[in-house]
Amino acid sequence: KGKIKSSILFTDTLEGKIDYLVKKLKVKKFSLHIHPYVAAYVQQGLFSLKYRWRKKFNAGIRIIPDQNLGFLQYVFYDKDGNEIDLKEEIEMK
């Protein structure tokens, strides 16, 4: 059976993945490829989620809108452009 995840908690899931990436895997610069609508939400305003994540994790985060991804899909890439697989390693509780 498929699992359904709430879209409301999606940014919390992303924050958890970023936390894991920075604190456990020690990755300081990476890009996050997400759907353009989600990218707009994450980057909106002066104190956007992107800004807060950068300050909280002291990391270089680039948000890349990717039309090929589904609404709740995401892909992390390191600074060299290699995909970082975080799909099922951790899930938010």
PDB file of C-alpha atoms in Angstrom:
ATOM      1  CA  LYS A   1       0.000   0.000   0.000  1.00  0.00           C
ATOM      2  CA  GLY A   2       1.097   3.548  -0.684  1.00  0.00           C
ATOM      3  CA  LYS A   3       1.686   6.025   2.070  1.00  0.00           C
ATOM      4  CA  ILE A   4       0.163   9.483   2.043  1.00  0.00           C
ATOM      5  CA  LYS A   5       2.063  12.336   3.648  1.00  0.00           C
ATOM      6  CA  SER A   6       0.551  15.652   4.642  1.00  0.00           C
ATOM      7  CA  SER A   7       1.637  18.601   2.530  1.00  0.00           C
ATOM      8  CA  ILE A   8       1.377  20.843   5.597  1.00  0.00           C
ATOM      9  CA  LEU A   9       4.259  18.989   7.244  1.00  0.00           C
ATOM     10  CA  PHE A  10       6.424  18.985   4.115  1.00  0.00           C
ATOM     11  CA  THR A  11       8.592  21.948   5.163  1.00  0.00           C
ATOM     12  CA  ASP A  12       9.104  20.300   8.571  1.00  0.00           C
ATOM     13  CA  THR A  13      10.267  17.171   6.752  1.00  0.00           C
ATOM     14  CA  LEU A  14      12.694  19.246   4.675  1.00  0.00           C
ATOM     15  CA  GLU A  15      14.025  20.928   7.814  1.00  0.00           C
ATOM     16  CA  GLY A  16      14.604  17.520   9.401  1.00  0.00           C
ATOM     17  CA  LYS A  17      16.492  16.349   6.315  1.00  0.00           C
ATOM     18  CA  ILE A  18      18.625  19.512   6.324  1.00  0.00           C
ATOM     19  CA  ASP A  19      19.369  18.982  10.024  1.00  0.00           C
ATOM     20  CA  TYR A  20      20.501  15.403   9.301  1.00  0.00           C
ATOM     21  CA  LEU A  21      22.545  16.526   6.297  1.00  0.00           C
ATOM     22  CA  VAL A  22      24.390  19.269   8.184  1.00  0.00           C
ATOM     23  CA  LYS A  23      24.823  17.685  11.617  1.00  0.00           C
ATOM     24  CA  LYS A  24      25.294  13.985  10.811  1.00  0.00           C
ATOM     25  CA  LEU A  25      26.759  13.986   7.292  1.00  0.00           C
ATOM     26  CA  LYS A  26      28.681  17.278   7.823  1.00  0.00           C
ATOM     27  CA  VAL A  27      27.595  18.751   4.472  1.00  0.00           C
ATOM     28  CA  LYS A  28      27.829  22.561   4.620  1.00  0.00           C
ATOM     29  CA  LYS A  29      26.998  23.555   1.032  1.00  0.00           C
ATOM     30  CA  PHE A  30      24.245  21.931  -0.967  1.00  0.00           C
ATOM     31  CA  SER A  31      21.337  22.624  -3.268  1.00  0.00           C
ATOM     32  CA  LEU A  32      17.770  21.546  -2.733  1.00  0.00           C
ATOM     33  CA  HIS A  33      15.743  20.862  -5.865  1.00  0.00           C
ATOM     34  CA  ILE A  34      12.005  21.195  -5.238  1.00  0.00           C
ATOM     35  CA  HIS A  35       8.813  21.931  -7.162  1.00  0.00           C
ATOM     36  CA  PRO A  36       8.567  25.610  -8.253  1.00  0.00           C
ATOM     37  CA  TYR A  37       5.488  26.280  -6.078  1.00  0.00           C
ATOM     38  CA  VAL A  38       7.244  24.932  -2.999  1.00  0.00           C
ATOM     39  CA  ALA A  39      10.410  26.848  -3.931  1.00  0.00           C
ATOM     40  CA  ALA A  40       8.398  30.074  -4.090  1.00  0.00           C
ATOM     41  CA  TYR A  41       6.924  29.368  -0.649  1.00  0.00           C
ATOM     42  CA  VAL A  42      10.326  28.551   0.873  1.00  0.00           C
ATOM     43  CA  GLN A  43      11.905  31.734  -0.541  1.00  0.00           C
ATOM     44  CA  GLN A  44       9.082  34.242   0.026  1.00  0.00           C
ATOM     45  CA  GLY A  45       9.555  37.266   2.247  1.00  0.00           C
ATOM     46  CA  LEU A  46      12.473  38.963   3.941  1.00  0.00           C
ATOM     47  CA  PHE A  47      12.819  36.312   6.652  1.00  0.00           C
ATOM     48  CA  SER A  48      11.983  33.334   4.477  1.00  0.00           C
ATOM     49  CA  LEU A  49      12.322  29.680   5.425  1.00  0.00           C
ATOM     50  CA  LYS A  50      15.492  29.584   3.338  1.00  0.00           C
ATOM     51  CA  TYR A  51      16.933  32.493   5.345  1.00  0.00           C
ATOM     52  CA  ARG A  52      15.958  30.882   8.669  1.00  0.00           C
ATOM     53  CA  TRP A  53      17.439  27.521   7.616  1.00  0.00           C
ATOM     54  CA  ARG A  54      20.693  29.206   6.591  1.00  0.00           C
ATOM     55  CA  LYS A  55      20.960  30.936   9.971  1.00  0.00           C
ATOM     56  CA  LYS A  56      19.848  27.919  12.022  1.00  0.00           C
ATOM     57  CA  PHE A  57      22.174  25.397  10.367  1.00  0.00           C
ATOM     58  CA  ASN A  58      24.968  27.788   9.314  1.00  0.00           C
ATOM     59  CA  ALA A  59      24.946  26.207   5.866  1.00  0.00           C
ATOM     60  CA  GLY A  60      24.984  27.373   2.268  1.00  0.00           C
ATOM     61  CA  ILE A  61      21.593  26.345   0.918  1.00  0.00           C
ATOM     62  CA  ARG A  62      20.572  26.922  -2.692  1.00  0.00           C
ATOM     63  CA  ILE A  63      16.933  26.399  -3.611  1.00  0.00           C
ATOM     64  CA  ILE A  64      16.505  25.231  -7.200  1.00  0.00           C
ATOM     65  CA  PRO A  65      12.972  25.110  -8.668  1.00  0.00           C
ATOM     66  CA  ASP A  66      12.600  21.911 -10.708  1.00  0.00           C
ATOM     67  CA  GLN A  67       9.508  21.456 -12.873  1.00  0.00           C
ATOM     68  CA  ASN A  68      10.249  17.739 -13.292  1.00  0.00           C
ATOM     69  CA  LEU A  69       9.616  17.019  -9.615  1.00  0.00           C
ATOM     70  CA  GLY A  70       6.220  16.304  -8.130  1.00  0.00           C
ATOM     71  CA  PHE A  71       4.682  18.722  -5.642  1.00  0.00           C
ATOM     72  CA  LEU A  72       6.069  16.933  -2.559  1.00  0.00           C
ATOM     73  CA  GLN A  73       9.277  15.576  -4.051  1.00  0.00           C
ATOM     74  CA  TYR A  74      12.764  16.860  -3.303  1.00  0.00           C
ATOM     75  CA  VAL A  75      16.348  16.041  -4.238  1.00  0.00           C
ATOM     76  CA  PHE A  76      19.516  17.192  -2.457  1.00  0.00           C
ATOM     77  CA  TYR A  77      22.793  17.734  -4.341  1.00  0.00           C
ATOM     78  CA  ASP A  78      26.214  18.462  -2.853  1.00  0.00           C
ATOM     79  CA  LYS A  79      28.372  21.365  -4.034  1.00  0.00           C
ATOM     80  CA  ASP A  80      29.879  19.160  -6.774  1.00  0.00           C
ATOM     81  CA  GLY A  81      26.461  18.277  -8.206  1.00  0.00           C
ATOM     82  CA  ASN A  82      26.302  14.723  -6.840  1.00  0.00           C
ATOM     83  CA  GLU A  83      22.911  13.570  -5.594  1.00  0.00           C
ATOM     84  CA  ILE A  84      22.655  12.938  -1.851  1.00  0.00           C
ATOM     85  CA  ASP A  85      20.198  10.123  -1.207  1.00  0.00           C
ATOM     86  CA  LEU A  86      18.073  10.969   1.845  1.00  0.00           C
ATOM     87  CA  LYS A  87      14.791   9.483   0.650  1.00  0.00           C
ATOM     88  CA  GLU A  88      14.131   6.889   3.342  1.00  0.00           C
ATOM     89  CA  GLU A  89      17.104   7.251   5.701  1.00  0.00           C
ATOM     90  CA  ILE A  90      15.132   9.367   8.129  1.00  0.00           C
ATOM     91  CA  GLU A  91      11.509  10.329   8.301  1.00  0.00           C
ATOM     92  CA  MET A  92       9.942  12.922  10.530  1.00  0.00           C
ATOM     93  CA  LYS A  93       7.980  11.449  13.400  1.00  0.00           C
TER      94      LYS A  93
END
